[in-house]
């Protein structure tokens, strides 16, 4: 077997895919915004989950892989699918009925700030350090800036921002749960993610009609909405994960996770160009403070890992990282 390649030895091999993931996940908030124009947020979530699941099932067939067989793992997937997929996807839809796609993209970047206290206090998979505490405090100060707390809080926009933050918080709860109960499994990341989406689809198929009533006929939807939901699922929830997994294998998990910093940038650019959305001055300032807090809280973790990422040809998913994507979008 060939010796493993150093993670950053060939930037040209992983950088195009890394940037593609940032663009796709940044555009996801645009697709949600278009989707909720004619669809209930739950049906936007259901459509993207089904499209994403089908995409990953095709990937499994191409890779000659298969879905997990362990019943205990499928029980964990019930929790992961609900908290890490169905609920946040729906909450972002509700949020974008009230706020711009730009703001939703900014709130998605707060996910790591929720991961840390959950990992430390609830799942005990991480330790709190002074650097992490400083980073988390800085990040939440950024949250207050994004909210414009000095202007007074209330109204539909404030509610929408809270819904988007709640969606990010769901990711923040799901990631350490996966690290505790799913990471290190022998199944591939594609198989685990496909299982996760299939379970989420089943959950939404049951709940959506009860909450939102009967779904509209596909023929009654505009072309833009249909294409947006399909792109949201096939690209943002399906293909982007496969590309991100390749980036993890070529560049390492730490490098791949820095896509977090690019997603809000692309969400802002796409929202301004495609939807002519506007930002108040303090919102991008708050986003920078949030990302600075994330950078501070994660830097010690990167330094503490003196060992390189394992050879992806041997065990791409047998690491201390979750076997499913750590960075999620919309």
PDB file of C-alpha atoms in Angstrom:
ATOM      1  CA  UNK A   1       0.000   0.000   0.000  1.00  0.00           C
ATOM      2  CA  UNK A   2       1.277   3.470  -0.798  1.00  0.00           C
ATOM      3  CA  UNK A   3       2.237   5.750   2.017  1.00  0.00           C
ATOM      4  CA  UNK A   4      -0.543   8.180   2.964  1.00  0.00           C
ATOM      5  CA  UNK A   5      -0.351  11.594   1.401  1.00  0.00           C
ATOM      6  CA  UNK A   6       0.023  14.551   3.727  1.00  0.00           C
ATOM      7  CA  UNK A   7      -3.350  16.334   4.037  1.00  0.00           C
ATOM      8  CA  UNK A   8      -2.211  19.619   2.453  1.00  0.00           C
ATOM      9  CA  UNK A   9       0.386  18.234   0.044  1.00  0.00           C
ATOM     10  CA  UNK A  10      -1.757  18.766  -3.040  1.00  0.00           C
ATOM     11  CA  UNK A  11      -4.100  21.700  -2.605  1.00  0.00           C
ATOM     12  CA  UNK A  12      -5.223  21.524  -6.210  1.00  0.00           C
ATOM     13  CA  UNK A  13      -6.647  18.050  -5.550  1.00  0.00           C
ATOM     14  CA  UNK A  14      -9.096  19.133  -2.835  1.00  0.00           C
ATOM     15  CA  UNK A  15      -9.554  22.915  -3.176  1.00  0.00           C
ATOM     16  CA  UNK A  16     -12.063  22.853  -6.101  1.00  0.00           C
ATOM     17  CA  UNK A  17     -14.322  20.444  -4.208  1.00  0.00           C
ATOM     18  CA  UNK A  18     -13.919  22.443  -0.999  1.00  0.00           C
ATOM     19  CA  UNK A  19     -15.038  25.635  -2.761  1.00  0.00           C
ATOM     20  CA  UNK A  20     -17.868  23.786  -4.514  1.00  0.00           C
ATOM     21  CA  UNK A  21     -19.235  22.645  -1.148  1.00  0.00           C
ATOM     22  CA  UNK A  22     -19.056  26.208   0.211  1.00  0.00           C
ATOM     23  CA  UNK A  23     -20.985  27.517  -2.810  1.00  0.00           C
ATOM     24  CA  UNK A  24     -23.599  24.734  -2.700  1.00  0.00           C
ATOM     25  CA  UNK A  25     -24.220  25.068   1.024  1.00  0.00           C
ATOM     26  CA  UNK A  26     -24.219  28.863   0.757  1.00  0.00           C
ATOM     27  CA  UNK A  27     -26.815  28.620  -2.030  1.00  0.00           C
ATOM     28  CA  UNK A  28     -28.992  26.299   0.069  1.00  0.00           C
ATOM     29  CA  UNK A  29     -30.481  29.292   1.849  1.00  0.00           C
ATOM     30  CA  UNK A  30     -31.493  30.800  -1.492  1.00  0.00           C
ATOM     31  CA  UNK A  31     -33.226  27.544  -2.439  1.00  0.00           C
ATOM     32  CA  UNK A  32     -35.075  27.464   0.898  1.00  0.00           C
ATOM     33  CA  UNK A  33     -36.209  31.063   0.422  1.00  0.00           C
ATOM     34  CA  UNK A  34     -37.632  30.235  -2.989  1.00  0.00           C
ATOM     35  CA  UNK A  35     -39.191  26.979  -1.786  1.00  0.00           C
ATOM     36  CA  UNK A  36     -41.167  28.521   1.089  1.00  0.00           C
ATOM     37  CA  UNK A  37     -42.826  30.961  -1.308  1.00  0.00           C
ATOM     38  CA  UNK A  38     -45.267  28.224  -2.322  1.00  0.00           C
ATOM     39  CA  UNK A  39     -44.613  25.306   0.013  1.00  0.00           C
ATOM     40  CA  UNK A  40     -45.038  24.843   3.736  1.00  0.00           C
ATOM     41  CA  UNK A  41     -41.604  24.638   5.417  1.00  0.00           C
ATOM     42  CA  UNK A  42     -42.257  21.000   6.313  1.00  0.00           C
ATOM     43  CA  UNK A  43     -42.813  20.092   2.677  1.00  0.00           C
ATOM     44  CA  UNK A  44     -39.669  21.955   1.664  1.00  0.00           C
ATOM     45  CA  UNK A  45     -37.826  19.869   4.257  1.00  0.00           C
ATOM     46  CA  UNK A  46     -39.496  16.662   3.067  1.00  0.00           C
ATOM     47  CA  UNK A  47     -38.707  17.366  -0.583  1.00  0.00           C
ATOM     48  CA  UNK A  48     -35.033  18.052   0.075  1.00  0.00           C
ATOM     49  CA  UNK A  49     -34.657  15.016   2.343  1.00  0.00           C
ATOM     50  CA  UNK A  50     -36.213  12.668  -0.221  1.00  0.00           C
ATOM     51  CA  UNK A  51     -34.075  14.103  -3.037  1.00  0.00           C
ATOM     52  CA  UNK A  52     -30.968  13.893  -0.868  1.00  0.00           C
ATOM     53  CA  UNK A  53     -31.702  10.320   0.190  1.00  0.00           C
ATOM     54  CA  UNK A  54     -32.185   9.230  -3.422  1.00  0.00           C
ATOM     55  CA  UNK A  55     -28.903  10.892  -4.377  1.00  0.00           C
ATOM     56  CA  UNK A  56     -26.998   9.066  -1.638  1.00  0.00           C
ATOM     57  CA  UNK A  57     -28.666   5.754  -2.493  1.00  0.00           C
ATOM     58  CA  UNK A  58     -27.359   6.180  -6.036  1.00  0.00           C
ATOM     59  CA  UNK A  59     -23.919   6.950  -4.566  1.00  0.00           C
ATOM     60  CA  UNK A  60     -24.113   3.759  -2.502  1.00  0.00           C
ATOM     61  CA  UNK A  61     -24.922   1.752  -5.611  1.00  0.00           C
ATOM     62  CA  UNK A  62     -22.037   3.306  -7.544  1.00  0.00           C
ATOM     63  CA  UNK A  63     -19.642   2.675  -4.647  1.00  0.00           C
ATOM     64  CA  UNK A  64     -21.055  -0.843  -4.153  1.00  0.00           C
ATOM     65  CA  UNK A  65     -21.759   0.008  -0.552  1.00  0.00           C
ATOM     66  CA  UNK A  66     -24.842  -0.815   1.491  1.00  0.00           C
ATOM     67  CA  UNK A  67     -27.022   0.604   4.246  1.00  0.00           C
ATOM     68  CA  UNK A  68     -26.258  -0.242   7.886  1.00  0.00           C
ATOM     69  CA  UNK A  69     -27.632  -3.525   9.235  1.00  0.00           C
ATOM     70  CA  UNK A  70     -27.336  -2.973  13.005  1.00  0.00           C
ATOM     71  CA  UNK A  71     -30.804  -2.381  14.580  1.00  0.00           C
ATOM     72  CA  UNK A  72     -29.232  -0.480  17.487  1.00  0.00           C
ATOM     73  CA  UNK A  73     -27.651   1.972  15.049  1.00  0.00           C
ATOM     74  CA  UNK A  74     -31.021   2.555  13.375  1.00  0.00           C
ATOM     75  CA  UNK A  75     -32.455   3.464  16.795  1.00  0.00           C
ATOM     76  CA  UNK A  76     -29.757   6.106  17.174  1.00  0.00           C
ATOM     77  CA  UNK A  77     -30.630   7.290  13.676  1.00  0.00           C
ATOM     78  CA  UNK A  78     -34.154   8.074  14.866  1.00  0.00           C
ATOM     79  CA  UNK A  79     -32.676  10.698  17.203  1.00  0.00           C
ATOM     80  CA  UNK A  80     -30.061  11.928  14.728  1.00  0.00           C
ATOM     81  CA  UNK A  81     -32.613  12.224  11.911  1.00  0.00           C
ATOM     82  CA  UNK A  82     -35.106  14.142  14.039  1.00  0.00           C
ATOM     83  CA  UNK A  83     -32.661  16.543  15.721  1.00  0.00           C
ATOM     84  CA  UNK A  84     -30.049  16.802  12.975  1.00  0.00           C
ATOM     85  CA  UNK A  85     -32.243  16.774   9.854  1.00  0.00           C
ATOM     86  CA  UNK A  86     -36.033  17.006  10.064  1.00  0.00           C
ATOM     87  CA  UNK A  87     -36.263  19.649  12.809  1.00  0.00           C
ATOM     88  CA  UNK A  88     -33.499  22.056  11.681  1.00  0.00           C
ATOM     89  CA  UNK A  89     -34.481  21.820   8.013  1.00  0.00           C
ATOM     90  CA  UNK A  90     -38.046  22.747   8.990  1.00  0.00           C
ATOM     91  CA  UNK A  91     -36.961  25.519  11.371  1.00  0.00           C
ATOM     92  CA  UNK A  92     -34.812  27.156   8.702  1.00  0.00           C
ATOM     93  CA  UNK A  93     -37.850  27.100   6.426  1.00  0.00           C
ATOM     94  CA  UNK A  94     -40.013  28.783   9.060  1.00  0.00           C
ATOM     95  CA  UNK A  95     -37.219  31.260   9.748  1.00  0.00           C
ATOM     96  CA  UNK A  96     -36.815  32.222   6.102  1.00  0.00           C
ATOM     97  CA  UNK A  97     -40.490  33.082   5.915  1.00  0.00           C
ATOM     98  CA  UNK A  98     -39.531  36.004   8.169  1.00  0.00           C
ATOM     99  CA  UNK A  99     -35.880  36.834   7.450  1.00  0.00           C
ATOM    100  CA  UNK A 100     -33.595  36.976   4.431  1.00  0.00           C
ATOM    101  CA  UNK A 101     -31.600  34.041   3.151  1.00  0.00           C
ATOM    102  CA  UNK A 102     -28.515  36.083   4.048  1.00  0.00           C
ATOM    103  CA  UNK A 103     -29.409  36.153   7.745  1.00  0.00           C
ATOM    104  CA  UNK A 104     -30.232  32.448   7.716  1.00  0.00           C
ATOM    105  CA  UNK A 105     -26.765  31.745   6.302  1.00  0.00           C
ATOM    106  CA  UNK A 106     -25.178  33.847   9.022  1.00  0.00           C
ATOM    107  CA  UNK A 107     -27.081  32.017  11.757  1.00  0.00           C
ATOM    108  CA  UNK A 108     -25.967  28.669  10.389  1.00  0.00           C
ATOM    109  CA  UNK A 109     -22.404  29.700  11.281  1.00  0.00           C
ATOM    110  CA  UNK A 110     -23.292  29.709  15.000  1.00  0.00           C
ATOM    111  CA  UNK A 111     -23.550  25.903  15.051  1.00  0.00           C
ATOM    112  CA  UNK A 112     -20.045  25.328  16.525  1.00  0.00           C
ATOM    113  CA  UNK A 113     -20.875  27.649  19.423  1.00  0.00           C
ATOM    114  CA  UNK A 114     -23.669  25.278  20.443  1.00  0.00           C
ATOM    115  CA  UNK A 115     -21.628  22.139  19.780  1.00  0.00           C
ATOM    116  CA  UNK A 116     -19.043  23.056  22.414  1.00  0.00           C
ATOM    117  CA  UNK A 117     -21.258  23.417  25.524  1.00  0.00           C
ATOM    118  CA  UNK A 118     -23.278  20.371  24.491  1.00  0.00           C
ATOM    119  CA  UNK A 119     -20.120  18.301  24.012  1.00  0.00           C
ATOM    120  CA  UNK A 120     -18.707  19.480  27.331  1.00  0.00           C
ATOM    121  CA  UNK A 121     -21.767  19.521  29.592  1.00  0.00           C
ATOM    122  CA  UNK A 122     -24.149  16.938  28.133  1.00  0.00           C
ATOM    123  CA  UNK A 123     -22.214  14.297  26.199  1.00  0.00           C
ATOM    124  CA  UNK A 124     -18.821  14.785  27.888  1.00  0.00           C
ATOM    125  CA  UNK A 125     -16.880  14.188  24.685  1.00  0.00           C
ATOM    126  CA  UNK A 126     -14.823  17.385  25.057  1.00  0.00           C
ATOM    127  CA  UNK A 127     -13.197  19.380  27.850  1.00  0.00           C
ATOM    128  CA  UNK A 128     -13.716  23.073  28.509  1.00  0.00           C
ATOM    129  CA  UNK A 129     -10.565  25.169  28.364  1.00  0.00           C
ATOM    130  CA  UNK A 130      -9.883  28.863  28.838  1.00  0.00           C
ATOM    131  CA  UNK A 131      -9.424  29.347  25.093  1.00  0.00           C
ATOM    132  CA  UNK A 132     -12.683  27.591  24.312  1.00  0.00           C
ATOM    133  CA  UNK A 133     -14.546  29.598  26.963  1.00  0.00           C
ATOM    134  CA  UNK A 134     -13.171  32.845  25.527  1.00  0.00           C
ATOM    135  CA  UNK A 135     -14.090  31.790  21.992  1.00  0.00           C
ATOM    136  CA  UNK A 136     -17.607  30.793  23.026  1.00  0.00           C
ATOM    137  CA  UNK A 137     -18.137  34.079  24.886  1.00  0.00           C
ATOM    138  CA  UNK A 138     -16.865  36.060  21.909  1.00  0.00           C
ATOM    139  CA  UNK A 139     -19.145  34.105  19.602  1.00  0.00           C
ATOM    140  CA  UNK A 140     -22.255  34.786  21.644  1.00  0.00           C
ATOM    141  CA  UNK A 141     -21.380  38.482  21.812  1.00  0.00           C
ATOM    142  CA  UNK A 142     -21.395  38.273  18.025  1.00  0.00           C
ATOM    143  CA  UNK A 143     -24.866  36.720  18.201  1.00  0.00           C
ATOM    144  CA  UNK A 144     -26.121  39.766  20.135  1.00  0.00           C
ATOM    145  CA  UNK A 145     -24.588  42.042  17.517  1.00  0.00           C
ATOM    146  CA  UNK A 146     -26.271  40.135  14.669  1.00  0.00           C
ATOM    147  CA  UNK A 147     -29.586  40.486  16.527  1.00  0.00           C
ATOM    148  CA  UNK A 148     -29.005  44.223  17.013  1.00  0.00           C
ATOM    149  CA  UNK A 149     -29.892  43.764  20.687  1.00  0.00           C
ATOM    150  CA  UNK A 150     -29.437  47.484  21.463  1.00  0.00           C
ATOM    151  CA  UNK A 151     -32.310  48.290  19.071  1.00  0.00           C
ATOM    152  CA  UNK A 152     -34.788  46.305  21.139  1.00  0.00           C
ATOM    153  CA  UNK A 153     -35.916  42.786  20.404  1.00  0.00           C
ATOM    154  CA  UNK A 154     -39.239  41.766  18.952  1.00  0.00           C
ATOM    155  CA  UNK A 155     -41.276  41.500  15.790  1.00  0.00           C
ATOM    156  CA  UNK A 156     -41.394  39.000  12.974  1.00  0.00           C
ATOM    157  CA  UNK A 157     -37.728  39.417  12.025  1.00  0.00           C
ATOM    158  CA  UNK A 158     -36.591  38.716  15.576  1.00  0.00           C
ATOM    159  CA  UNK A 159     -38.782  35.604  15.643  1.00  0.00           C
ATOM    160  CA  UNK A 160     -37.310  34.482  12.331  1.00  0.00           C
ATOM    161  CA  UNK A 161     -33.781  34.953  13.630  1.00  0.00           C
ATOM    162  CA  UNK A 162     -34.581  32.926  16.739  1.00  0.00           C
ATOM    163  CA  UNK A 163     -35.970  30.137  14.543  1.00  0.00           C
ATOM    164  CA  UNK A 164     -32.760  30.088  12.501  1.00  0.00           C
ATOM    165  CA  UNK A 165     -30.673  30.070  15.664  1.00  0.00           C
ATOM    166  CA  UNK A 166     -32.808  27.199  16.988  1.00  0.00           C
ATOM    167  CA  UNK A 167     -32.080  25.301  13.760  1.00  0.00           C
ATOM    168  CA  UNK A 168     -28.349  25.842  14.257  1.00  0.00           C
ATOM    169  CA  UNK A 169     -28.746  24.742  17.870  1.00  0.00           C
ATOM    170  CA  UNK A 170     -30.295  21.487  16.639  1.00  0.00           C
ATOM    171  CA  UNK A 171     -27.149  20.861  14.609  1.00  0.00           C
ATOM    172  CA  UNK A 172     -25.155  21.729  17.703  1.00  0.00           C
ATOM    173  CA  UNK A 173     -26.970  19.027  19.651  1.00  0.00           C
ATOM    174  CA  UNK A 174     -26.867  16.464  16.862  1.00  0.00           C
ATOM    175  CA  UNK A 175     -23.121  16.654  16.195  1.00  0.00           C
ATOM    176  CA  UNK A 176     -21.918  15.658  19.698  1.00  0.00           C
ATOM    177  CA  UNK A 177     -24.669  13.015  19.844  1.00  0.00           C
ATOM    178  CA  UNK A 178     -23.303  11.493  16.657  1.00  0.00           C
ATOM    179  CA  UNK A 179     -19.769  11.750  18.000  1.00  0.00           C
ATOM    180  CA  UNK A 180     -20.826   9.881  21.138  1.00  0.00           C
ATOM    181  CA  UNK A 181     -23.000   7.163  19.609  1.00  0.00           C
ATOM    182  CA  UNK A 182     -22.259   6.951  15.861  1.00  0.00           C
ATOM    183  CA  UNK A 183     -18.635   7.973  15.242  1.00  0.00           C
ATOM    184  CA  UNK A 184     -16.181   5.131  14.789  1.00  0.00           C
ATOM    185  CA  UNK A 185     -18.702   2.779  13.242  1.00  0.00           C
ATOM    186  CA  UNK A 186     -17.491   0.413  10.541  1.00  0.00           C
ATOM    187  CA  UNK A 187     -20.079   1.709   8.052  1.00  0.00           C
ATOM    188  CA  UNK A 188     -19.059   4.401   5.576  1.00  0.00           C
ATOM    189  CA  UNK A 189     -20.091   8.016   5.942  1.00  0.00           C
ATOM    190  CA  UNK A 190     -22.237   7.758   2.812  1.00  0.00           C
ATOM    191  CA  UNK A 191     -24.120   4.765   4.233  1.00  0.00           C
ATOM    192  CA  UNK A 192     -24.684   6.471   7.591  1.00  0.00           C
ATOM    193  CA  UNK A 193     -25.888   9.690   5.979  1.00  0.00           C
ATOM    194  CA  UNK A 194     -28.210   7.815   3.624  1.00  0.00           C
ATOM    195  CA  UNK A 195     -29.712   6.009   6.618  1.00  0.00           C
ATOM    196  CA  UNK A 196     -30.102   9.301   8.427  1.00  0.00           C
ATOM    197  CA  UNK A 197     -31.974  10.872   5.507  1.00  0.00           C
ATOM    198  CA  UNK A 198     -34.197   7.841   4.990  1.00  0.00           C
ATOM    199  CA  UNK A 199     -35.295   7.932   8.629  1.00  0.00           C
ATOM    200  CA  UNK A 200     -35.852  11.704   8.445  1.00  0.00           C
ATOM    201  CA  UNK A 201     -37.974  11.227   5.321  1.00  0.00           C
ATOM    202  CA  UNK A 202     -40.124   8.695   7.176  1.00  0.00           C
ATOM    203  CA  UNK A 203     -40.547  11.091  10.101  1.00  0.00           C
ATOM    204  CA  UNK A 204     -41.552  13.998   7.874  1.00  0.00           C
ATOM    205  CA  UNK A 205     -43.939  11.866   5.806  1.00  0.00           C
ATOM    206  CA  UNK A 206     -45.849  11.171   9.032  1.00  0.00           C
ATOM    207  CA  UNK A 207     -45.667  14.606  10.665  1.00  0.00           C
ATOM    208  CA  UNK A 208     -45.959  16.986   7.687  1.00  0.00           C
ATOM    209  CA  UNK A 209     -49.577  16.140   6.730  1.00  0.00           C
ATOM    210  CA  UNK A 210     -50.635  16.440  10.384  1.00  0.00           C
ATOM    211  CA  UNK A 211     -49.102  19.912  10.709  1.00  0.00           C
ATOM    212  CA  UNK A 212     -49.359  21.344   7.206  1.00  0.00           C
ATOM    213  CA  UNK A 213     -52.293  19.449   5.727  1.00  0.00           C
ATOM    214  CA  UNK A 214     -52.259  17.653   2.395  1.00  0.00           C
ATOM    215  CA  UNK A 215     -49.329  18.543   0.123  1.00  0.00           C
ATOM    216  CA  UNK A 216     -50.048  20.631  -2.987  1.00  0.00           C
ATOM    217  CA  UNK A 217     -50.062  18.908  -6.353  1.00  0.00           C
ATOM    218  CA  UNK A 218     -46.632  19.159  -7.995  1.00  0.00           C
ATOM    219  CA  UNK A 219     -48.295  20.560 -11.117  1.00  0.00           C
ATOM    220  CA  UNK A 220     -49.543  23.529  -9.087  1.00  0.00           C
ATOM    221  CA  UNK A 221     -45.998  24.586  -8.173  1.00  0.00           C
ATOM    222  CA  UNK A 222     -43.889  26.964 -10.226  1.00  0.00           C
ATOM    223  CA  UNK A 223     -40.821  25.736 -12.057  1.00  0.00           C
ATOM    224  CA  UNK A 224     -38.532  27.790  -9.784  1.00  0.00           C
ATOM    225  CA  UNK A 225     -39.886  26.159  -6.637  1.00  0.00           C
ATOM    226  CA  UNK A 226     -39.656  22.614  -7.988  1.00  0.00           C
ATOM    227  CA  UNK A 227     -36.091  23.129  -9.212  1.00  0.00           C
ATOM    228  CA  UNK A 228     -35.074  24.804  -5.938  1.00  0.00           C
ATOM    229  CA  UNK A 229     -36.341  21.952  -3.765  1.00  0.00           C
ATOM    230  CA  UNK A 230     -34.740  19.333  -6.014  1.00  0.00           C
ATOM    231  CA  UNK A 231     -31.440  21.254  -6.043  1.00  0.00           C
ATOM    232  CA  UNK A 232     -31.641  21.711  -2.294  1.00  0.00           C
ATOM    233  CA  UNK A 233     -31.866  17.964  -1.842  1.00  0.00           C
ATOM    234  CA  UNK A 234     -29.790  16.535  -4.677  1.00  0.00           C
ATOM    235  CA  UNK A 235     -27.002  19.106  -4.411  1.00  0.00           C
ATOM    236  CA  UNK A 236     -27.062  20.527  -0.887  1.00  0.00           C
ATOM    237  CA  UNK A 237     -28.149  17.408   0.990  1.00  0.00           C
ATOM    238  CA  UNK A 238     -26.724  14.745  -1.318  1.00  0.00           C
ATOM    239  CA  UNK A 239     -23.883  15.572  -3.684  1.00  0.00           C
ATOM    240  CA  UNK A 240     -22.267  18.159  -1.392  1.00  0.00           C
ATOM    241  CA  UNK A 241     -21.811  15.529   1.300  1.00  0.00           C
ATOM    242  CA  UNK A 242     -20.068  13.161  -1.097  1.00  0.00           C
ATOM    243  CA  UNK A 243     -17.733  15.971  -2.191  1.00  0.00           C
ATOM    244  CA  UNK A 244     -17.140  17.024   1.427  1.00  0.00           C
ATOM    245  CA  UNK A 245     -16.269  13.451   2.355  1.00  0.00           C
ATOM    246  CA  UNK A 246     -13.668  13.448  -0.426  1.00  0.00           C
ATOM    247  CA  UNK A 247     -12.227  16.701   0.953  1.00  0.00           C
ATOM    248  CA  UNK A 248     -11.982  15.128   4.410  1.00  0.00           C
ATOM    249  CA  UNK A 249     -10.068  12.196   2.947  1.00  0.00           C
ATOM    250  CA  UNK A 250      -7.694  14.371   0.887  1.00  0.00           C
ATOM    251  CA  UNK A 251      -7.150  17.334   3.212  1.00  0.00           C
ATOM    252  CA  UNK A 252      -8.166  16.109   6.663  1.00  0.00           C
ATOM    253  CA  UNK A 253     -11.208  16.779   8.835  1.00  0.00           C
ATOM    254  CA  UNK A 254      -9.850  20.010  10.335  1.00  0.00           C
ATOM    255  CA  UNK A 255      -9.278  21.579   6.922  1.00  0.00           C
ATOM    256  CA  UNK A 256     -12.654  20.409   5.635  1.00  0.00           C
ATOM    257  CA  UNK A 257     -14.422  21.907   8.660  1.00  0.00           C
ATOM    258  CA  UNK A 258     -13.160  25.402   7.796  1.00  0.00           C
ATOM    259  CA  UNK A 259     -15.840  25.538   5.089  1.00  0.00           C
ATOM    260  CA  UNK A 260     -17.891  26.943   7.999  1.00  0.00           C
ATOM    261  CA  UNK A 261     -16.167  30.275   7.434  1.00  0.00           C
ATOM    262  CA  UNK A 262     -17.017  30.433   3.730  1.00  0.00           C
ATOM    263  CA  UNK A 263     -20.697  29.430   3.844  1.00  0.00           C
ATOM    264  CA  UNK A 264     -21.935  32.809   5.227  1.00  0.00           C
ATOM    265  CA  UNK A 265     -19.849  34.669   2.645  1.00  0.00           C
ATOM    266  CA  UNK A 266     -21.412  32.793  -0.258  1.00  0.00           C
ATOM    267  CA  UNK A 267     -24.871  32.997   1.359  1.00  0.00           C
ATOM    268  CA  UNK A 268     -24.515  36.787   1.497  1.00  0.00           C
ATOM    269  CA  UNK A 269     -23.206  37.109  -2.074  1.00  0.00           C
ATOM    270  CA  UNK A 270     -25.894  34.839  -3.513  1.00  0.00           C
ATOM    271  CA  UNK A 271     -28.672  36.517  -1.516  1.00  0.00           C
ATOM    272  CA  UNK A 272     -27.600  39.994  -2.689  1.00  0.00           C
ATOM    273  CA  UNK A 273     -27.122  38.995  -6.346  1.00  0.00           C
ATOM    274  CA  UNK A 274     -30.090  36.630  -6.811  1.00  0.00           C
ATOM    275  CA  UNK A 275     -32.697  38.135  -4.474  1.00  0.00           C
ATOM    276  CA  UNK A 276     -31.474  41.714  -4.058  1.00  0.00           C
ATOM    277  CA  UNK A 277     -31.474  41.249  -0.282  1.00  0.00           C
ATOM    278  CA  UNK A 278     -29.958  43.850   2.003  1.00  0.00           C
ATOM    279  CA  UNK A 279     -28.041  43.751   5.274  1.00  0.00           C
ATOM    280  CA  UNK A 280     -27.869  46.187   8.154  1.00  0.00           C
ATOM    281  CA  UNK A 281     -24.271  47.172   8.957  1.00  0.00           C
ATOM    282  CA  UNK A 282     -24.214  45.333  12.273  1.00  0.00           C
ATOM    283  CA  UNK A 283     -25.223  41.956  10.825  1.00  0.00           C
ATOM    284  CA  UNK A 284     -22.014  41.240   8.870  1.00  0.00           C
ATOM    285  CA  UNK A 285     -20.022  42.761  11.754  1.00  0.00           C
ATOM    286  CA  UNK A 286     -21.714  40.343  14.138  1.00  0.00           C
ATOM    287  CA  UNK A 287     -21.054  37.480  11.728  1.00  0.00           C
ATOM    288  CA  UNK A 288     -17.330  38.285  11.736  1.00  0.00           C
ATOM    289  CA  UNK A 289     -17.328  38.293  15.559  1.00  0.00           C
ATOM    290  CA  UNK A 290     -19.165  34.944  15.595  1.00  0.00           C
ATOM    291  CA  UNK A 291     -16.656  33.394  13.204  1.00  0.00           C
ATOM    292  CA  UNK A 292     -13.784  34.843  15.227  1.00  0.00           C
ATOM    293  CA  UNK A 293     -15.231  33.175  18.312  1.00  0.00           C
ATOM    294  CA  UNK A 294     -15.514  29.881  16.436  1.00  0.00           C
ATOM    295  CA  UNK A 295     -11.893  30.203  15.290  1.00  0.00           C
ATOM    296  CA  UNK A 296     -10.652  30.879  18.819  1.00  0.00           C
ATOM    297  CA  UNK A 297     -12.623  28.004  20.338  1.00  0.00           C
ATOM    298  CA  UNK A 298     -11.449  25.502  17.713  1.00  0.00           C
ATOM    299  CA  UNK A 299      -7.788  26.509  17.392  1.00  0.00           C
ATOM    300  CA  UNK A 300      -6.623  24.703  20.534  1.00  0.00           C
ATOM    301  CA  UNK A 301      -8.439  21.551  19.399  1.00  0.00           C
ATOM    302  CA  UNK A 302      -6.495  21.601  16.126  1.00  0.00           C
ATOM    303  CA  UNK A 303      -3.193  22.123  17.912  1.00  0.00           C
ATOM    304  CA  UNK A 304      -3.904  19.430  20.463  1.00  0.00           C
ATOM    305  CA  UNK A 305      -4.191  16.801  17.750  1.00  0.00           C
ATOM    306  CA  UNK A 306      -0.583  16.025  17.102  1.00  0.00           C
ATOM    307  CA  UNK A 307      -1.341  12.859  15.180  1.00  0.00           C
ATOM    308  CA  UNK A 308      -2.217  13.166  11.490  1.00  0.00           C
ATOM    309  CA  UNK A 309      -5.522  12.093  10.061  1.00  0.00           C
ATOM    310  CA  UNK A 310      -5.497   8.356   9.344  1.00  0.00           C
ATOM    311  CA  UNK A 311      -4.881   7.045   5.866  1.00  0.00           C
ATOM    312  CA  UNK A 312      -8.282   7.434   4.155  1.00  0.00           C
ATOM    313  CA  UNK A 313      -7.590   4.357   2.068  1.00  0.00           C
ATOM    314  CA  UNK A 314      -7.466   2.312   5.262  1.00  0.00           C
ATOM    315  CA  UNK A 315     -10.049   3.763   7.630  1.00  0.00           C
ATOM    316  CA  UNK A 316     -11.670   6.989   6.405  1.00  0.00           C
ATOM    317  CA  UNK A 317     -14.382   6.878   9.042  1.00  0.00           C
ATOM    318  CA  UNK A 318     -12.564   5.345  11.998  1.00  0.00           C
ATOM    319  CA  UNK A 319     -11.446   8.597  13.573  1.00  0.00           C
ATOM    320  CA  UNK A 320     -12.517  10.717  16.496  1.00  0.00           C
ATOM    321  CA  UNK A 321     -14.611  12.756  14.065  1.00  0.00           C
ATOM    322  CA  UNK A 322     -18.236  11.877  13.341  1.00  0.00           C
ATOM    323  CA  UNK A 323     -18.671   9.650  10.311  1.00  0.00           C
ATOM    324  CA  UNK A 324     -21.248  12.099   9.000  1.00  0.00           C
ATOM    325  CA  UNK A 325     -20.569  15.714   7.997  1.00  0.00           C
ATOM    326  CA  UNK A 326     -19.718  17.983  10.910  1.00  0.00           C
ATOM    327  CA  UNK A 327     -20.609  21.078   8.945  1.00  0.00           C
ATOM    328  CA  UNK A 328     -24.240  21.355   7.962  1.00  0.00           C
ATOM    329  CA  UNK A 329     -26.136  23.970   6.113  1.00  0.00           C
ATOM    330  CA  UNK A 330     -29.706  25.096   6.122  1.00  0.00           C
TER     331      UNK A 330
END
